[in-house]
XYZ file of C-alpha atoms in Angstrom:
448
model
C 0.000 0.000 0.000
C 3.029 2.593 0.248
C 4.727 3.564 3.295
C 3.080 6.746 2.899
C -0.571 6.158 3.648
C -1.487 5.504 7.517
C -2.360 2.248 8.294
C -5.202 3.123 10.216
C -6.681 4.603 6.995
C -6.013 0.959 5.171
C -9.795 0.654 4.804
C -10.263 3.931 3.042
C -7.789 2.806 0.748
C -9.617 -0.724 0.101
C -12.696 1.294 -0.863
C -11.255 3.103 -3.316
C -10.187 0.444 -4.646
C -14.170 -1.300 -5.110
C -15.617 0.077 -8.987
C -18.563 2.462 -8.780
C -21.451 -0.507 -8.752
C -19.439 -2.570 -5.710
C -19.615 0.700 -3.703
C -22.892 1.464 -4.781
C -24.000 -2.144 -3.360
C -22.077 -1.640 0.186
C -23.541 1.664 0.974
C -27.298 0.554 0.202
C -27.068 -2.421 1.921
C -25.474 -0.557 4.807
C -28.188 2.303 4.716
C -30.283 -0.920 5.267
C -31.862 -1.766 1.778
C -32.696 -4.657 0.412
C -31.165 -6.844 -2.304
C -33.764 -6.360 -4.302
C -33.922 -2.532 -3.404
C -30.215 -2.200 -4.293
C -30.384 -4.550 -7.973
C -33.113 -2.466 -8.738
C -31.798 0.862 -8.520
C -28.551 -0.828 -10.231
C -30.348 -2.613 -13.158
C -29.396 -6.006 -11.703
C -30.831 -8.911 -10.059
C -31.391 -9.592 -6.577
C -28.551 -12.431 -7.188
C -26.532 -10.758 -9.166
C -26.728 -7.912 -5.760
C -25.552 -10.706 -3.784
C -22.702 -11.922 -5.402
C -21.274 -8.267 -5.779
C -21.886 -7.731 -1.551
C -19.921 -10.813 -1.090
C -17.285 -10.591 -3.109
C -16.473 -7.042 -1.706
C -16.712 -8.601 1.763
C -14.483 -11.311 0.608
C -12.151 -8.937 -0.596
C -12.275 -6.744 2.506
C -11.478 -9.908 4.754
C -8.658 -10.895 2.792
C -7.246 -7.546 3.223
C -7.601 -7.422 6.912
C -6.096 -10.380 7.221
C -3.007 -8.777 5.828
C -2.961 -5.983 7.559
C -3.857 -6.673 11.176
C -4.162 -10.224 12.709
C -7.016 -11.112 15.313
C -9.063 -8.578 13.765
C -12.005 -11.220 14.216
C -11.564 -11.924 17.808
C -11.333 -8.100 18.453
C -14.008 -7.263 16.622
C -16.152 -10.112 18.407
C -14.755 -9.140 21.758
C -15.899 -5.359 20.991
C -19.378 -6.938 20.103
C -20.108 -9.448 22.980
C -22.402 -6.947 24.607
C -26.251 -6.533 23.176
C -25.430 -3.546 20.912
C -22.125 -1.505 20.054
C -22.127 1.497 17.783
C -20.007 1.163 14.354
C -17.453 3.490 15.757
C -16.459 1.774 18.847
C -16.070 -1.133 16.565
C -13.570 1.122 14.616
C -11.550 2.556 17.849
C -11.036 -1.058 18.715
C -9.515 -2.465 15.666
C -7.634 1.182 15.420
C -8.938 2.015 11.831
C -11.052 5.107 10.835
C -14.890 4.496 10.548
C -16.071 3.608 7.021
C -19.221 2.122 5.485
C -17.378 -0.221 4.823
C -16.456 -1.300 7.936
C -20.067 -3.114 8.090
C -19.399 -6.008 5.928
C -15.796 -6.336 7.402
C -17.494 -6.655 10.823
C -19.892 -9.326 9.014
C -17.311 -11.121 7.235
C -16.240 -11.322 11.669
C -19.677 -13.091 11.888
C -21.478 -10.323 13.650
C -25.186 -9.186 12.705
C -27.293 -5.850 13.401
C -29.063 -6.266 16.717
C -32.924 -7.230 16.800
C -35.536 -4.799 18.117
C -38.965 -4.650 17.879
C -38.925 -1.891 15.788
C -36.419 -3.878 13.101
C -32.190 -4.320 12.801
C -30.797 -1.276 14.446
C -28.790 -0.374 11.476
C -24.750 1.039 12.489
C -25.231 -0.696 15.622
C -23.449 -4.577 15.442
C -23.337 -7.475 18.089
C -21.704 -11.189 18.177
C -25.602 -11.702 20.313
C -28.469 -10.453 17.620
C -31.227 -11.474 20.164
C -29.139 -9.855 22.962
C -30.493 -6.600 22.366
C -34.148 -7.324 22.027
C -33.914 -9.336 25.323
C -32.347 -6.478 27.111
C -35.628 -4.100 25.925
C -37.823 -6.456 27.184
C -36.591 -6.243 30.337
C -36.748 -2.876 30.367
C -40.360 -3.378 29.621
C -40.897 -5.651 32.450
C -39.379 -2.978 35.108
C -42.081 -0.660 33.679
C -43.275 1.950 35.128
C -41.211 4.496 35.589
C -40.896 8.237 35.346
C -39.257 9.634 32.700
C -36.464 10.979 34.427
C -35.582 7.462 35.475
C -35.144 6.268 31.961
C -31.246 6.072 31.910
C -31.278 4.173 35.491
C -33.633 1.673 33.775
C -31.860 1.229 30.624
C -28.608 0.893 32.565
C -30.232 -1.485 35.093
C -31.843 -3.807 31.719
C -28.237 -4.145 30.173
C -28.675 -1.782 27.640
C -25.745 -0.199 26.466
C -25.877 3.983 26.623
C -25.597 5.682 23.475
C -28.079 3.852 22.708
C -31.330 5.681 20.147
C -33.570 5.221 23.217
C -36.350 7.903 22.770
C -36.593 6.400 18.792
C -36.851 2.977 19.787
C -39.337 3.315 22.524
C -41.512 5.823 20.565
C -41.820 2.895 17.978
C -45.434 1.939 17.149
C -44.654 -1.737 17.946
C -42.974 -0.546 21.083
C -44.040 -2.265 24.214
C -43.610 0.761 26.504
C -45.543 4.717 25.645
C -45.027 8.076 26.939
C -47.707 9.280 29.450
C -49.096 12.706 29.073
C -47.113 14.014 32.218
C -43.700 12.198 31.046
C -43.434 9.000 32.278
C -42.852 5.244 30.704
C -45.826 2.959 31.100
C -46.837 -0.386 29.493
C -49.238 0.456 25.981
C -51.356 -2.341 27.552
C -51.202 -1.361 30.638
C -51.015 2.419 30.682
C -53.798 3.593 32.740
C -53.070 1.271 35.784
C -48.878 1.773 35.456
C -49.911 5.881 35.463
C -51.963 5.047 38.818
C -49.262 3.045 40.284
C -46.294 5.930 39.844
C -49.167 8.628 41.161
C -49.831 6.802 44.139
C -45.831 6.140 44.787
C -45.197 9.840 44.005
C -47.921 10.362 46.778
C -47.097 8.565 49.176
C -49.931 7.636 50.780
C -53.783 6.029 49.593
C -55.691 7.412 47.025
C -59.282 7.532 46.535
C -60.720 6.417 42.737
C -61.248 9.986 41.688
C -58.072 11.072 42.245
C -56.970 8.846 39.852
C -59.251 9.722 37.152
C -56.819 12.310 35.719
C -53.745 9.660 35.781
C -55.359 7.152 34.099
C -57.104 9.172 31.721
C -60.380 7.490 32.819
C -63.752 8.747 32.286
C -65.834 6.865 35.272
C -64.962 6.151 39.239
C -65.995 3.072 38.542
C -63.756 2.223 35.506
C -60.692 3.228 37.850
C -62.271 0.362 40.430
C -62.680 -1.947 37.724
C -58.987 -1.517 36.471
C -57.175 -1.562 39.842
C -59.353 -4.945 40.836
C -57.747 -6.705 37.620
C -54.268 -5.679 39.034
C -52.595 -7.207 42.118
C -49.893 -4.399 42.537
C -53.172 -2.519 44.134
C -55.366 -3.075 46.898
C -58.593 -1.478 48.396
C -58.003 -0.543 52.155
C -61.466 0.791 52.211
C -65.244 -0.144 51.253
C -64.963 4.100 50.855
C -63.210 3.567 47.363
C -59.428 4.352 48.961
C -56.733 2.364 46.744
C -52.658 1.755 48.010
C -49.855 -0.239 46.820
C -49.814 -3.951 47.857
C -46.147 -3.113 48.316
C -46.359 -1.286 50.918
C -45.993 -3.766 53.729
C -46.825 -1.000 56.751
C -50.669 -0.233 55.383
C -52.812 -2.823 56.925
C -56.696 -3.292 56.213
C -58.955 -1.653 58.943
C -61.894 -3.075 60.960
C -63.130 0.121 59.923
C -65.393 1.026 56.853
C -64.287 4.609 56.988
C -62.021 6.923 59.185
C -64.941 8.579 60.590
C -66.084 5.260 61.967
C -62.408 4.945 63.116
C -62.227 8.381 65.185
C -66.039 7.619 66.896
C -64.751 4.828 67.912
C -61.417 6.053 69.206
C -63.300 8.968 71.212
C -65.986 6.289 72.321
C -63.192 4.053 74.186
C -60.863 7.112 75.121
C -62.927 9.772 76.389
C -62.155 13.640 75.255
C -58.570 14.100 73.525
C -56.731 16.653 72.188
C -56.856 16.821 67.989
C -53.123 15.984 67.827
C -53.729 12.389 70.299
C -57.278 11.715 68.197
C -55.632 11.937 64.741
C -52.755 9.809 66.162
C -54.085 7.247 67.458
C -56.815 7.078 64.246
C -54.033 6.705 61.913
C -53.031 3.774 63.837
C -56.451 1.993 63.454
C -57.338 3.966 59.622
C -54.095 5.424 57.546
C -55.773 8.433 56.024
C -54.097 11.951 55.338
C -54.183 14.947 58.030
C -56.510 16.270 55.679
C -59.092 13.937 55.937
C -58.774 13.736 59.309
C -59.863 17.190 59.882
C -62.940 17.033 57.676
C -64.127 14.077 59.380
C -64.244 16.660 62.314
C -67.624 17.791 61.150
C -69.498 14.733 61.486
C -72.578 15.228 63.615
C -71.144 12.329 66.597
C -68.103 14.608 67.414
C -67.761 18.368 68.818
C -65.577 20.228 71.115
C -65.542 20.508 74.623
C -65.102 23.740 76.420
C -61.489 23.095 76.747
C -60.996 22.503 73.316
C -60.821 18.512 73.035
C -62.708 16.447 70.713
C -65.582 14.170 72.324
C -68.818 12.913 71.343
C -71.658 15.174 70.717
C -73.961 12.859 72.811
C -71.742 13.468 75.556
C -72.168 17.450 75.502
C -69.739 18.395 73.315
C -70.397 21.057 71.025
C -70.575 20.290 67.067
C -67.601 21.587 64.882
C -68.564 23.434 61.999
C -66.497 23.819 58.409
C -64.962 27.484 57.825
C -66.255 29.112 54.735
C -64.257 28.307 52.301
C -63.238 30.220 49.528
C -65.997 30.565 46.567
C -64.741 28.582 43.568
C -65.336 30.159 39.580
C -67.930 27.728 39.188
C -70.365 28.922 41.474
C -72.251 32.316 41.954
C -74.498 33.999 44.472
C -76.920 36.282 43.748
C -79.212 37.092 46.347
C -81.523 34.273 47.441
C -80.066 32.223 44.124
C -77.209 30.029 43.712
C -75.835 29.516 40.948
C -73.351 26.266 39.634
C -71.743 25.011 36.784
C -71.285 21.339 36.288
C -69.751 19.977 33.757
C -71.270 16.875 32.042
C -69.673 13.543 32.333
C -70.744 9.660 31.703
C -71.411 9.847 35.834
C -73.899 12.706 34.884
C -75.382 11.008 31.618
C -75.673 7.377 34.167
C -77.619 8.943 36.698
C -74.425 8.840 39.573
C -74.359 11.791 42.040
C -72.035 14.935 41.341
C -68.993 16.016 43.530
C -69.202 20.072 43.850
C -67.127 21.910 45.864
C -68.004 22.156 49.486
C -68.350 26.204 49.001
C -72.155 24.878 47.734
C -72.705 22.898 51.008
C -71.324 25.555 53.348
C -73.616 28.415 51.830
C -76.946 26.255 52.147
C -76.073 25.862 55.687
C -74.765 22.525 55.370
C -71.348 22.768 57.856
C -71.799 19.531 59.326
C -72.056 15.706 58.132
C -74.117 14.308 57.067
C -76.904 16.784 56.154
C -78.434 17.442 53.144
C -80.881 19.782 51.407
C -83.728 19.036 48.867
C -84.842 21.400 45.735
C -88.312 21.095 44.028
C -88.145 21.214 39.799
C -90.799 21.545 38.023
C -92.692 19.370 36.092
C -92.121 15.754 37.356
C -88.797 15.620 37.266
C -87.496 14.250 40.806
C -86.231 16.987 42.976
C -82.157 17.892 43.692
C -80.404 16.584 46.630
C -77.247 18.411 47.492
C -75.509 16.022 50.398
C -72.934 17.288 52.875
C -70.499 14.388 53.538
C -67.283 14.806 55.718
C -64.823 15.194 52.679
C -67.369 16.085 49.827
C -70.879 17.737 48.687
C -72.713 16.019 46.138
C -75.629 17.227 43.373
C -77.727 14.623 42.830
C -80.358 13.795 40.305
C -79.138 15.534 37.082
C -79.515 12.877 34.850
C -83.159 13.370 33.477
C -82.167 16.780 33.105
C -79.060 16.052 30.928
C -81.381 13.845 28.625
C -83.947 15.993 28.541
C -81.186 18.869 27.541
C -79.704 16.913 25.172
C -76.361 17.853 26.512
C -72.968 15.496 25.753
C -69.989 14.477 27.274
C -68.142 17.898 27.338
C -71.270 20.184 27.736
C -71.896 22.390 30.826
C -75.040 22.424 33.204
C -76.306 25.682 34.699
C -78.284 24.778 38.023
C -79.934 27.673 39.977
C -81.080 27.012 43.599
C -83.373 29.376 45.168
C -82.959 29.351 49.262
C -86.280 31.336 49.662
C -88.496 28.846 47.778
C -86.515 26.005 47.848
C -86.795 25.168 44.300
C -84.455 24.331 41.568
C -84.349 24.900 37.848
C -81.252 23.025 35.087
C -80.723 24.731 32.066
C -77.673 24.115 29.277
C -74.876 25.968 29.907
C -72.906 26.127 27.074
C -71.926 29.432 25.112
C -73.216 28.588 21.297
C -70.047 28.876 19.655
C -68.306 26.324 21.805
C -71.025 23.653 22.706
C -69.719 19.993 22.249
C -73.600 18.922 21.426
C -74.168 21.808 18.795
C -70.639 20.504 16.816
C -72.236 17.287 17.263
C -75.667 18.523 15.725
C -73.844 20.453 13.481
C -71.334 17.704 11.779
C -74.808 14.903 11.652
C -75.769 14.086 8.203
C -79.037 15.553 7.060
C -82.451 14.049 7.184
C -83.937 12.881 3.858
C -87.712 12.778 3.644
C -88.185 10.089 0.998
């Protein structure tokens, strides 16, 4: 070859050696065409295309065994991992990286690794199946957030460098990007998005709190899913869902915490709220939170002193605070005024969560209570219930029918506190009302 030209460059000078057709052949079949692609664009047969791409990998071998000896147990040593990029494969056998370096690296017997998503083309491994295997295990530590990718991949065996965010963004890819970021299962998305909320959180979670992770559309489809799964288990006949995993949680003899804290006050006599919400966590793990709006139930109060007892014993019953008017709601006078957006729970006849504001301004600032609205015609009154975390609007769903509202669509419900009466119209502004699109895109009726 001359003194004069580098021997790390000996592969360069091999190539230039190859006639304009041989070359073309390499580089398609290294940009990952097929024979038939390449003999086509050539003029030749698929055969023909295969005789040429083995040749020049004959040719290349021969030269390499010139040049350097135990270039084929480097080059397999370099490859005995699940995937190594074309360059490393070059830095080991200290040439330059070429196309051509491909079928060299063939002619060593090593083959683009396997993925779901096809041959990872100027990636090569002595293990084709290597890679693939080291994906789905990935896939089987699944979830995880996003920002935990590289721990995973490094913890699965697969190599860094690696086209990650490509592969896993593959349509045949096992794993899919949540809306907030993180890895989950395609099959399994809603229930892996629950399972990294709740282990962000911390703590149990009732169903509709997990509505928004799992991109559900009922409370009870976010039952239905967590049943089917045993990472999760219900605590609570009140709908609260935790980890199996977490060993320190254990099921209570309790239906709900209020239950819990009547109990605890029953047996122990007054107590400050700091030894009552201690000693209920013991018997009911439930947030602070919770705890303090299970304060209002109608069997607890506060004594004189300031500790919690039982309101058959004297003490006095706790009230809620006002708290602070939400956007949704309106008062005008002796008329109330809420917005409810309409949802499958609506359109099924299920009860509405409101905020509490509602409860509190109908007097409601204990649990349970509730208050009763007269509509017209003979449609069956409104309910609104006070519980000890939540208000609820009942008996919307005749209404909703009746308004031919859809998923989407807003509610306007007035409440009049001097009458007690109640009257459901459609809220929607005209120009962005899911049911008048829906009206609006239906074919048109033929009279025949």
């Amino acid at each position: 070859m001359g003194d004069e030209w580098p021997m790390n460059k000996w592969l360069v000078r091999a190539w230039e050696v190859f006639d304009e057709r041989e070359r073309a052949v390499v580089a398609g079949r290294s940009q990952g065409r097929t024979l038939d692609e390449v003999g086509a664009a050539l003029g030749l047969s698929r055969e023909r295309a295969r005789q040429i791409q083995n040749r020049a990998r004959k040719q290349l071998a021969g030269m390499a065994d010139i040049v350097q000896d135990g270039w084929r147990e480097t080059a397999r040593t370099a490859g005995a991992g699940p995937a190594a990029p074309r360059d490393a494969f070059a830095a080991a056998l200290g040439i330059v990286d070429h196309v051509a370096l491909d079928e060299l690296l063939a002619a060593a017997g090593l083959d683009t690794p396997r993925t779901w998503a096809g041959p990872l083309r100027g990636w090569w491994t002595a293990n084709p199946g290597a890679l693939d295997s080291a994906l789905r295990r990935l896939v089987d530590a699944a979830p995880f957030r996003g920002d935990n990718l590289g721990q995973a991949a490094s913890e699965a065996g697969l190599p860094a460098g690696l086209p990650l965010a490509r592969l896993l963004s593959h349509s045949e890819s096992r794993l899919a990007l949540s809306p907030d970021g993180h890895w989950v299962r395609r099959k399994a998305r809603g229930r892996d998005a629950a399972y990294l909320w709740l282990l962000e959180a911390g703590r149990p979670g009732q169903a509709d709190e997990l509505l928004d992770p799992m991109a559900a559309t009922t409370v009870a489809a976010v039952r239905e899913a967590l049943r089917r799964d045993d990472r999760f288990r219900q605590i609570r006949p009140e709908g609260t869902w935790a980890l199996t995993e977490w060993t320190h949680l254990r099921a209570s003899t309790y239906a709900t915490a209020e239950q819990a804290m009547v109990a605890v006050v029953t047996e122990s006599g007054p107590l400050s709220r700091a030894q009552l919400f201690a000693r209920v966590t013991e018997l009911y793990p439930v947030t602070p939170w919770r705890l303090k709006q299970c304060l209002l139930s109608d069997q607890l109060g506060e004594t004189p002193d300031g500790l919690v007892d039982l309101a058959s014993r004297g003490a006095r019953p706790l009230e809620e605070e006002e708290p602070v008017r939400p956007d949704t709601m309106a008062a005008e006078g002796e008329v109330l005024g809420v917005r409810i957006p309409v949802n499958r729970d609506i359109l099924r006849g299920s009860g509405v969560n409101v905020h509490t504001w509602l409860s509190w301004r109908l007097g409601l600032r204990q649990a349970p209570m509730t208050r009763t609205f007269a509509t017209s015609g003979d449609h069956s009154p409104l309910v609104v219930r006070r519980g000890t975390s939540s208000a609820q609007i009942s008996s919307l769903r005749r209404h909703a029918l009746e308004l031919e509202v859809v998923d989407g669509c807003l509610l306007a419900v007035l409440l009049r506190l001097d009458d007690g009466t109640a009257r459901v119209g459609h809220g929607c502004a005209p120009d962005t009302c899911p049911a008048r699109r829906t009206q609006a895109a239906a074919p048109p009726t033929v009279n025949v």
